[in-house]
Amino acid sequence: MFEPPLALASLSGEADADWARAGADYAGAAFLGGIALDADSRAAAREMVRDRDRTEYLPEDPLAFVDRELAALEDVPIRPGFNARSATPDPIVDAARVCRDRGAVLEINAHCRQEELCAVGCGETLLRDADRLAEYVARAAATGAVVGVKLRAEVPGVDLPALARRLEEAGASFVHVDAMDTESVIAEIIEATDQYVIANNGVRDDGTVREYAAYGADAVSVGRPSTDPVVLERVREAVDRHLAD
């Protein structure tokens, strides 16, 4: 899906084209965003900015923003993706078309656990609504875009391997899994599906990359330290040792 098998994971309000460009010497992919697409998710993002001093992308036209940021990466040797939130499917389909036309992948956000987003049906809430999440995937994939989902482990009542299998059947090409403190869930997902599996959480050094590789991950991603070239260089060296073909 991308080479080297190291991705930069989206950081809300921080992961833009300049961020991806800065990490391109180390990573094979960068997931920009997340971006709130529909009215409800945008209202939730505004609440988080107002009440909790979070940084969020709230452009006047979110699809134009996605297109503009991806266009800025056309000359950068990295595969771009965009992490997108929506409480309704139509904006996800629209974002998929933009990503398709820019040669980027669309990452549907079923990961964020902020109360404001969950209250409107975004983020982690989608993990408990497999039918709706599968509809998002199927409709986005029908555009011809490469579509995947950002997932979170350790959500009560959610069988993540079974959900990953359902998403694959709906047309998802990859899952990007925040393993939390259950790194072994990567092996369970690998066994359940044929999707490309990106392991996320705590990727900092040789030991963490080696562990995810042992569980069968196709790639790993770096989140918070994605702006730190020292960490990125260290992880890239570990990826070359443990995940290179």
PDB file of C-alpha atoms in Angstrom:
ATOM      1  CA  MET A   1       0.000   0.000   0.000  1.00  0.00           C
ATOM      2  CA  PHE A   2       2.898   2.337   0.720  1.00  0.00           C
ATOM      3  CA  GLU A   3       6.642   2.113   1.109  1.00  0.00           C
ATOM      4  CA  PRO A   4       8.325   2.274   3.524  1.00  0.00           C
ATOM      5  CA  PRO A   5       5.576   0.758   5.702  1.00  0.00           C
ATOM      6  CA  LEU A   6       5.590   3.661   8.122  1.00  0.00           C
ATOM      7  CA  ALA A   7       2.726   6.149   8.299  1.00  0.00           C
ATOM      8  CA  LEU A   8       2.202   9.450  10.042  1.00  0.00           C
ATOM      9  CA  ALA A   9      -1.084   9.295  11.975  1.00  0.00           C
ATOM     10  CA  SER A  10      -3.442  12.267  11.934  1.00  0.00           C
ATOM     11  CA  LEU A  11      -3.284  14.824  14.730  1.00  0.00           C
ATOM     12  CA  SER A  12      -6.472  16.869  14.872  1.00  0.00           C
ATOM     13  CA  GLY A  13      -5.827  20.430  13.863  1.00  0.00           C
ATOM     14  CA  GLU A  14      -2.121  19.800  13.311  1.00  0.00           C
ATOM     15  CA  ALA A  15      -1.764  17.258  10.494  1.00  0.00           C
ATOM     16  CA  ASP A  16      -1.694  19.282   7.287  1.00  0.00           C
ATOM     17  CA  ALA A  17       0.326  19.311   4.082  1.00  0.00           C
ATOM     18  CA  ASP A  18       3.301  21.049   5.698  1.00  0.00           C
ATOM     19  CA  TRP A  19       3.334  18.385   8.438  1.00  0.00           C
ATOM     20  CA  ALA A  20       3.280  15.601   5.858  1.00  0.00           C
ATOM     21  CA  ARG A  21       6.015  17.247   3.822  1.00  0.00           C
ATOM     22  CA  ALA A  22       8.227  17.512   6.916  1.00  0.00           C
ATOM     23  CA  GLY A  23       7.873  13.777   7.581  1.00  0.00           C
ATOM     24  CA  ALA A  24       8.277  12.578   4.009  1.00  0.00           C
ATOM     25  CA  ASP A  25      11.957  11.709   4.453  1.00  0.00           C
ATOM     26  CA  TYR A  26      10.934   9.000   6.918  1.00  0.00           C
ATOM     27  CA  ALA A  27       7.401   7.809   6.127  1.00  0.00           C
ATOM     28  CA  GLY A  28       5.616   6.240   3.184  1.00  0.00           C
ATOM     29  CA  ALA A  29       2.172   7.630   4.020  1.00  0.00           C
ATOM     30  CA  ALA A  30       0.596  10.498   5.926  1.00  0.00           C
ATOM     31  CA  PHE A  31      -2.991  10.735   7.134  1.00  0.00           C
ATOM     32  CA  LEU A  32      -3.978  14.391   7.251  1.00  0.00           C
ATOM     33  CA  GLY A  33      -6.822  15.715   9.352  1.00  0.00           C
ATOM     34  CA  GLY A  34      -9.004  14.784  10.997  1.00  0.00           C
ATOM     35  CA  ILE A  35     -11.530  16.932   9.292  1.00  0.00           C
ATOM     36  CA  ALA A  36     -15.146  17.322  10.405  1.00  0.00           C
ATOM     37  CA  LEU A  37     -17.302  17.219   7.287  1.00  0.00           C
ATOM     38  CA  ASP A  38     -20.989  17.576   8.134  1.00  0.00           C
ATOM     39  CA  ALA A  39     -22.918  20.083  10.230  1.00  0.00           C
ATOM     40  CA  ASP A  40     -23.110  17.933  13.357  1.00  0.00           C
ATOM     41  CA  SER A  41     -19.442  16.932  13.416  1.00  0.00           C
ATOM     42  CA  ARG A  42     -18.401  20.526  12.740  1.00  0.00           C
ATOM     43  CA  ALA A  43     -20.590  21.753  15.610  1.00  0.00           C
ATOM     44  CA  ALA A  44     -18.971  19.163  17.883  1.00  0.00           C
ATOM     45  CA  ALA A  45     -15.501  20.284  16.795  1.00  0.00           C
ATOM     46  CA  ARG A  46     -16.394  23.905  17.519  1.00  0.00           C
ATOM     47  CA  GLU A  47     -17.523  22.902  21.001  1.00  0.00           C
ATOM     48  CA  MET A  48     -14.191  21.191  21.649  1.00  0.00           C
ATOM     49  CA  VAL A  49     -12.295  24.269  20.512  1.00  0.00           C
ATOM     50  CA  ARG A  50     -14.444  26.582  22.631  1.00  0.00           C
ATOM     51  CA  ASP A  51     -14.738  24.516  25.783  1.00  0.00           C
ATOM     52  CA  ARG A  52     -11.525  22.519  25.892  1.00  0.00           C
ATOM     53  CA  ASP A  53      -9.041  24.633  23.979  1.00  0.00           C
ATOM     54  CA  ARG A  54      -8.485  21.889  21.398  1.00  0.00           C
ATOM     55  CA  THR A  55      -7.036  22.531  17.982  1.00  0.00           C
ATOM     56  CA  GLU A  56      -9.376  21.506  15.171  1.00  0.00           C
ATOM     57  CA  TYR A  57      -9.652  22.151  11.447  1.00  0.00           C
ATOM     58  CA  LEU A  58     -12.808  24.182  10.828  1.00  0.00           C
ATOM     59  CA  PRO A  59     -12.452  25.690   7.349  1.00  0.00           C
ATOM     60  CA  GLU A  60     -15.488  27.317   5.791  1.00  0.00           C
ATOM     61  CA  ASP A  61     -15.529  24.665   3.072  1.00  0.00           C
ATOM     62  CA  PRO A  62     -14.108  21.357   4.368  1.00  0.00           C
ATOM     63  CA  LEU A  63     -14.062  19.614   0.978  1.00  0.00           C
ATOM     64  CA  ALA A  64     -12.186  22.505  -0.600  1.00  0.00           C
ATOM     65  CA  PHE A  65      -9.745  22.306   2.312  1.00  0.00           C
ATOM     66  CA  VAL A  66      -9.197  18.576   1.717  1.00  0.00           C
ATOM     67  CA  ASP A  67      -8.600  19.207  -1.976  1.00  0.00           C
ATOM     68  CA  ARG A  68      -6.229  22.107  -1.341  1.00  0.00           C
ATOM     69  CA  GLU A  69      -4.124  20.228   1.196  1.00  0.00           C
ATOM     70  CA  LEU A  70      -3.832  17.166  -1.022  1.00  0.00           C
ATOM     71  CA  ALA A  71      -2.926  19.321  -4.027  1.00  0.00           C
ATOM     72  CA  ALA A  72      -0.065  20.772  -1.983  1.00  0.00           C
ATOM     73  CA  LEU A  73       1.438  17.272  -1.713  1.00  0.00           C
ATOM     74  CA  GLU A  74       1.476  16.426  -5.415  1.00  0.00           C
ATOM     75  CA  ASP A  75       5.257  16.847  -5.610  1.00  0.00           C
ATOM     76  CA  VAL A  76       5.993  15.099  -2.290  1.00  0.00           C
ATOM     77  CA  PRO A  77       7.122  11.443  -2.315  1.00  0.00           C
ATOM     78  CA  ILE A  78       4.567  10.249   0.230  1.00  0.00           C
ATOM     79  CA  ARG A  79       1.150   8.637  -0.136  1.00  0.00           C
ATOM     80  CA  PRO A  80      -1.399  11.017   1.347  1.00  0.00           C
ATOM     81  CA  GLY A  81      -4.646  10.151   3.048  1.00  0.00           C
ATOM     82  CA  PHE A  82      -7.304  12.149   4.835  1.00  0.00           C
ATOM     83  CA  ASN A  83      -8.937  11.193   8.116  1.00  0.00           C
ATOM     84  CA  ALA A  84     -12.586  12.241   7.965  1.00  0.00           C
ATOM     85  CA  ARG A  85     -15.396  12.472  10.508  1.00  0.00           C
ATOM     86  CA  SER A  86     -19.077  12.663   9.730  1.00  0.00           C
ATOM     87  CA  ALA A  87     -22.356  11.791  11.403  1.00  0.00           C
ATOM     88  CA  THR A  88     -23.919  11.211   7.971  1.00  0.00           C
ATOM     89  CA  PRO A  89     -22.696   9.242   4.952  1.00  0.00           C
ATOM     90  CA  ASP A  90     -23.061  11.714   2.081  1.00  0.00           C
ATOM     91  CA  PRO A  91     -20.098  13.949   3.066  1.00  0.00           C
ATOM     92  CA  ILE A  92     -17.917  10.836   3.385  1.00  0.00           C
ATOM     93  CA  VAL A  93     -18.786   9.953  -0.216  1.00  0.00           C
ATOM     94  CA  ASP A  94     -17.944  13.491  -1.337  1.00  0.00           C
ATOM     95  CA  ALA A  95     -14.593  13.357   0.464  1.00  0.00           C
ATOM     96  CA  ALA A  96     -13.882   9.972  -1.110  1.00  0.00           C
ATOM     97  CA  ARG A  97     -14.265  11.497  -4.571  1.00  0.00           C
ATOM     98  CA  VAL A  98     -11.819  14.268  -3.707  1.00  0.00           C
ATOM     99  CA  CYS A  99      -9.303  11.735  -2.389  1.00  0.00           C
ATOM    100  CA  ARG A 100      -9.768   9.522  -5.446  1.00  0.00           C
ATOM    101  CA  ASP A 101      -9.126  12.404  -7.829  1.00  0.00           C
ATOM    102  CA  ARG A 102      -5.992  13.401  -5.919  1.00  0.00           C
ATOM    103  CA  GLY A 103      -4.588   9.859  -5.724  1.00  0.00           C
ATOM    104  CA  ALA A 104      -5.074   9.847  -1.951  1.00  0.00           C
ATOM    105  CA  VAL A 105      -6.779   7.389   0.373  1.00  0.00           C
ATOM    106  CA  LEU A 106      -9.766   8.130   2.564  1.00  0.00           C
ATOM    107  CA  GLU A 107      -9.621   7.109   6.219  1.00  0.00           C
ATOM    108  CA  ILE A 108     -13.030   7.049   7.897  1.00  0.00           C
ATOM    109  CA  ASN A 109     -12.710   8.053  11.529  1.00  0.00           C
ATOM    110  CA  ALA A 110     -14.255   5.502  13.901  1.00  0.00           C
ATOM    111  CA  HIS A 111     -11.618   6.308  16.479  1.00  0.00           C
ATOM    112  CA  CYS A 112     -12.060   9.657  18.227  1.00  0.00           C
ATOM    113  CA  ARG A 113     -13.578   9.256  21.689  1.00  0.00           C
ATOM    114  CA  GLN A 114     -14.307  12.864  22.617  1.00  0.00           C
ATOM    115  CA  GLU A 115     -17.788  13.144  24.173  1.00  0.00           C
ATOM    116  CA  GLU A 116     -18.854  15.886  21.783  1.00  0.00           C
ATOM    117  CA  LEU A 117     -18.155  13.764  18.710  1.00  0.00           C
ATOM    118  CA  CYS A 118     -19.650  10.610  20.161  1.00  0.00           C
ATOM    119  CA  ALA A 119     -22.825  12.487  21.086  1.00  0.00           C
ATOM    120  CA  VAL A 120     -23.542  13.279  17.432  1.00  0.00           C
ATOM    121  CA  GLY A 121     -22.677   9.787  16.186  1.00  0.00           C
ATOM    122  CA  CYS A 122     -19.091  10.286  15.026  1.00  0.00           C
ATOM    123  CA  GLY A 123     -15.821   8.667  15.929  1.00  0.00           C
ATOM    124  CA  GLU A 124     -15.827   5.775  18.365  1.00  0.00           C
ATOM    125  CA  THR A 125     -19.629   5.622  18.287  1.00  0.00           C
ATOM    126  CA  LEU A 126     -19.386   4.066  14.836  1.00  0.00           C
ATOM    127  CA  LEU A 127     -17.595   1.039  16.297  1.00  0.00           C
ATOM    128  CA  ARG A 128     -20.860   0.067  17.970  1.00  0.00           C
ATOM    129  CA  ASP A 129     -22.904   0.671  14.815  1.00  0.00           C
ATOM    130  CA  ALA A 130     -21.389  -1.772  12.344  1.00  0.00           C
ATOM    131  CA  ASP A 131     -24.222  -1.395   9.838  1.00  0.00           C
ATOM    132  CA  ARG A 132     -23.764   2.358   9.552  1.00  0.00           C
ATOM    133  CA  LEU A 133     -19.979   2.135   9.435  1.00  0.00           C
ATOM    134  CA  ALA A 134     -20.155  -0.554   6.744  1.00  0.00           C
ATOM    135  CA  GLU A 135     -22.505   1.699   4.765  1.00  0.00           C
ATOM    136  CA  TYR A 136     -19.966   4.524   4.954  1.00  0.00           C
ATOM    137  CA  VAL A 137     -17.262   2.186   3.660  1.00  0.00           C
ATOM    138  CA  ALA A 138     -19.376   0.671   0.888  1.00  0.00           C
ATOM    139  CA  ARG A 139     -20.586   3.993  -0.449  1.00  0.00           C
ATOM    140  CA  ALA A 140     -17.128   5.569  -0.284  1.00  0.00           C
ATOM    141  CA  ALA A 141     -15.466   2.565  -1.929  1.00  0.00           C
ATOM    142  CA  ALA A 142     -18.071   2.631  -4.710  1.00  0.00           C
ATOM    143  CA  THR A 143     -16.535   5.927  -5.887  1.00  0.00           C
ATOM    144  CA  GLY A 144     -13.338   4.084  -6.774  1.00  0.00           C
ATOM    145  CA  ALA A 145     -11.400   5.583  -3.891  1.00  0.00           C
ATOM    146  CA  VAL A 146      -9.104   3.522  -1.692  1.00  0.00           C
ATOM    147  CA  VAL A 147     -10.966   3.471   1.622  1.00  0.00           C
ATOM    148  CA  GLY A 148     -10.027   2.361   5.106  1.00  0.00           C
ATOM    149  CA  VAL A 149     -11.069   2.926   8.702  1.00  0.00           C
ATOM    150  CA  LYS A 150      -9.258   4.163  11.802  1.00  0.00           C
ATOM    151  CA  LEU A 151     -10.318   1.882  14.684  1.00  0.00           C
ATOM    152  CA  ARG A 152      -9.747   1.804  18.421  1.00  0.00           C
ATOM    153  CA  ALA A 153      -9.250  -1.303  20.553  1.00  0.00           C
ATOM    154  CA  GLU A 154     -10.609  -1.851  24.075  1.00  0.00           C
ATOM    155  CA  VAL A 155     -14.079  -0.456  23.392  1.00  0.00           C
ATOM    156  CA  PRO A 156     -16.535  -2.488  25.520  1.00  0.00           C
ATOM    157  CA  GLY A 157     -18.877  -4.632  23.491  1.00  0.00           C
ATOM    158  CA  VAL A 158     -16.929  -4.300  20.239  1.00  0.00           C
ATOM    159  CA  ASP A 159     -15.430  -7.403  18.623  1.00  0.00           C
ATOM    160  CA  LEU A 160     -12.740  -5.645  16.630  1.00  0.00           C
ATOM    161  CA  PRO A 161     -11.630  -8.622  14.455  1.00  0.00           C
ATOM    162  CA  ALA A 162     -15.253  -9.333  13.517  1.00  0.00           C
ATOM    163  CA  LEU A 163     -15.815  -5.654  12.749  1.00  0.00           C
ATOM    164  CA  ALA A 164     -12.677  -5.535  10.601  1.00  0.00           C
ATOM    165  CA  ARG A 165     -13.940  -8.541   8.647  1.00  0.00           C
ATOM    166  CA  ARG A 166     -17.292  -6.817   8.119  1.00  0.00           C
ATOM    167  CA  LEU A 167     -15.542  -3.693   6.858  1.00  0.00           C
ATOM    168  CA  GLU A 168     -13.451  -5.733   4.445  1.00  0.00           C
ATOM    169  CA  GLU A 169     -16.645  -7.256   3.037  1.00  0.00           C
ATOM    170  CA  ALA A 170     -18.004  -3.720   2.604  1.00  0.00           C
ATOM    171  CA  GLY A 171     -14.966  -2.685   0.556  1.00  0.00           C
ATOM    172  CA  ALA A 172     -12.341  -1.422   3.009  1.00  0.00           C
ATOM    173  CA  SER A 173      -8.780  -1.900   1.785  1.00  0.00           C
ATOM    174  CA  PHE A 174      -7.111  -1.229   5.121  1.00  0.00           C
ATOM    175  CA  VAL A 175      -7.666  -0.747   8.815  1.00  0.00           C
ATOM    176  CA  HIS A 176      -5.566   1.560  10.954  1.00  0.00           C
ATOM    177  CA  VAL A 177      -5.750   0.190  14.481  1.00  0.00           C
ATOM    178  CA  ASP A 178      -5.080   2.108  17.688  1.00  0.00           C
ATOM    179  CA  ALA A 179      -4.247  -0.971  19.766  1.00  0.00           C
ATOM    180  CA  MET A 180      -4.336   0.928  23.069  1.00  0.00           C
ATOM    181  CA  ASP A 181      -2.751  -1.481  25.589  1.00  0.00           C
ATOM    182  CA  THR A 182      -3.808  -4.618  23.713  1.00  0.00           C
ATOM    183  CA  GLU A 183      -1.130  -4.963  21.069  1.00  0.00           C
ATOM    184  CA  SER A 184      -2.111  -8.589  20.458  1.00  0.00           C
ATOM    185  CA  VAL A 185      -5.355  -7.432  18.834  1.00  0.00           C
ATOM    186  CA  ILE A 186      -3.269  -6.855  15.712  1.00  0.00           C
ATOM    187  CA  ALA A 187      -2.687 -10.593  15.387  1.00  0.00           C
ATOM    188  CA  GLU A 188      -6.407 -11.259  15.839  1.00  0.00           C
ATOM    189  CA  ILE A 189      -7.302  -8.806  13.075  1.00  0.00           C
ATOM    190  CA  ILE A 190      -4.621 -10.204  10.764  1.00  0.00           C
ATOM    191  CA  GLU A 191      -6.111 -13.668  11.252  1.00  0.00           C
ATOM    192  CA  ALA A 192      -9.648 -12.426  10.604  1.00  0.00           C
ATOM    193  CA  THR A 193      -9.080 -10.405   7.417  1.00  0.00           C
ATOM    194  CA  ASP A 194      -6.905  -9.979   4.341  1.00  0.00           C
ATOM    195  CA  GLN A 195      -6.819  -6.207   4.670  1.00  0.00           C
ATOM    196  CA  TYR A 196      -3.690  -4.145   5.013  1.00  0.00           C
ATOM    197  CA  VAL A 197      -3.277  -3.571   8.752  1.00  0.00           C
ATOM    198  CA  ILE A 198      -1.520  -0.496  10.137  1.00  0.00           C
ATOM    199  CA  ALA A 199      -0.663  -0.759  13.842  1.00  0.00           C
ATOM    200  CA  ASN A 200      -0.822   2.409  15.920  1.00  0.00           C
ATOM    201  CA  ASN A 201      -0.140   3.341  19.548  1.00  0.00           C
ATOM    202  CA  GLY A 202       3.158   3.706  21.322  1.00  0.00           C
ATOM    203  CA  VAL A 203       5.329   3.335  18.212  1.00  0.00           C
ATOM    204  CA  ARG A 204       8.547   4.952  19.339  1.00  0.00           C
ATOM    205  CA  ASP A 205      11.514   2.618  18.892  1.00  0.00           C
ATOM    206  CA  ASP A 206      12.875  -0.751  17.803  1.00  0.00           C
ATOM    207  CA  GLY A 207      11.064  -2.660  20.533  1.00  0.00           C
ATOM    208  CA  THR A 208       7.604  -1.352  19.680  1.00  0.00           C
ATOM    209  CA  VAL A 209       8.065  -1.875  15.943  1.00  0.00           C
ATOM    210  CA  ARG A 210       9.422  -5.366  16.527  1.00  0.00           C
ATOM    211  CA  GLU A 211       6.395  -6.271  18.666  1.00  0.00           C
ATOM    212  CA  TYR A 212       3.860  -5.114  16.097  1.00  0.00           C
ATOM    213  CA  ALA A 213       5.806  -6.863  13.342  1.00  0.00           C
ATOM    214  CA  ALA A 214       5.711 -10.085  15.358  1.00  0.00           C
ATOM    215  CA  TYR A 215       1.929  -9.784  15.547  1.00  0.00           C
ATOM    216  CA  GLY A 216       1.811  -9.553  11.754  1.00  0.00           C
ATOM    217  CA  ALA A 217       1.252  -5.835  11.137  1.00  0.00           C
ATOM    218  CA  ASP A 218       1.808  -4.741   7.549  1.00  0.00           C
ATOM    219  CA  ALA A 219       2.860  -1.268   8.685  1.00  0.00           C
ATOM    220  CA  VAL A 220       3.079   0.923  11.772  1.00  0.00           C
ATOM    221  CA  SER A 221       2.184   4.543  12.368  1.00  0.00           C
ATOM    222  CA  VAL A 222       3.548   7.289  14.577  1.00  0.00           C
ATOM    223  CA  GLY A 223       1.111   9.672  16.240  1.00  0.00           C
ATOM    224  CA  ARG A 224       2.171  12.372  18.678  1.00  0.00           C
ATOM    225  CA  PRO A 225       5.924  12.144  17.943  1.00  0.00           C
ATOM    226  CA  SER A 226       5.311  12.552  14.202  1.00  0.00           C
ATOM    227  CA  THR A 227       6.766  16.053  14.428  1.00  0.00           C
ATOM    228  CA  ASP A 228       9.968  14.794  16.088  1.00  0.00           C
ATOM    229  CA  PRO A 229      12.633  13.852  13.514  1.00  0.00           C
ATOM    230  CA  VAL A 230      14.684  11.999  16.129  1.00  0.00           C
ATOM    231  CA  VAL A 231      11.797   9.628  16.835  1.00  0.00           C
ATOM    232  CA  LEU A 232      10.936   9.311  13.159  1.00  0.00           C
ATOM    233  CA  GLU A 233      14.483   8.398  12.225  1.00  0.00           C
ATOM    234  CA  ARG A 234      14.631   5.808  15.010  1.00  0.00           C
ATOM    235  CA  VAL A 235      11.317   4.261  13.990  1.00  0.00           C
ATOM    236  CA  ARG A 236      12.232   4.292  10.303  1.00  0.00           C
ATOM    237  CA  GLU A 237      15.418   2.348  11.058  1.00  0.00           C
ATOM    238  CA  ALA A 238      13.372  -0.180  13.045  1.00  0.00           C
ATOM    239  CA  VAL A 239      10.836  -0.466  10.209  1.00  0.00           C
ATOM    240  CA  ASP A 240      13.656  -1.176   7.768  1.00  0.00           C
ATOM    241  CA  ARG A 241      14.850  -3.955  10.057  1.00  0.00           C
ATOM    242  CA  HIS A 242      11.545  -5.596  10.914  1.00  0.00           C
ATOM    243  CA  LEU A 243       8.961  -4.736   8.237  1.00  0.00           C
ATOM    244  CA  ALA A 244      10.931  -4.370   5.019  1.00  0.00           C
ATOM    245  CA  ASP A 245      10.059  -6.871   2.284  1.00  0.00           C
TER     246      ASP A 245
END
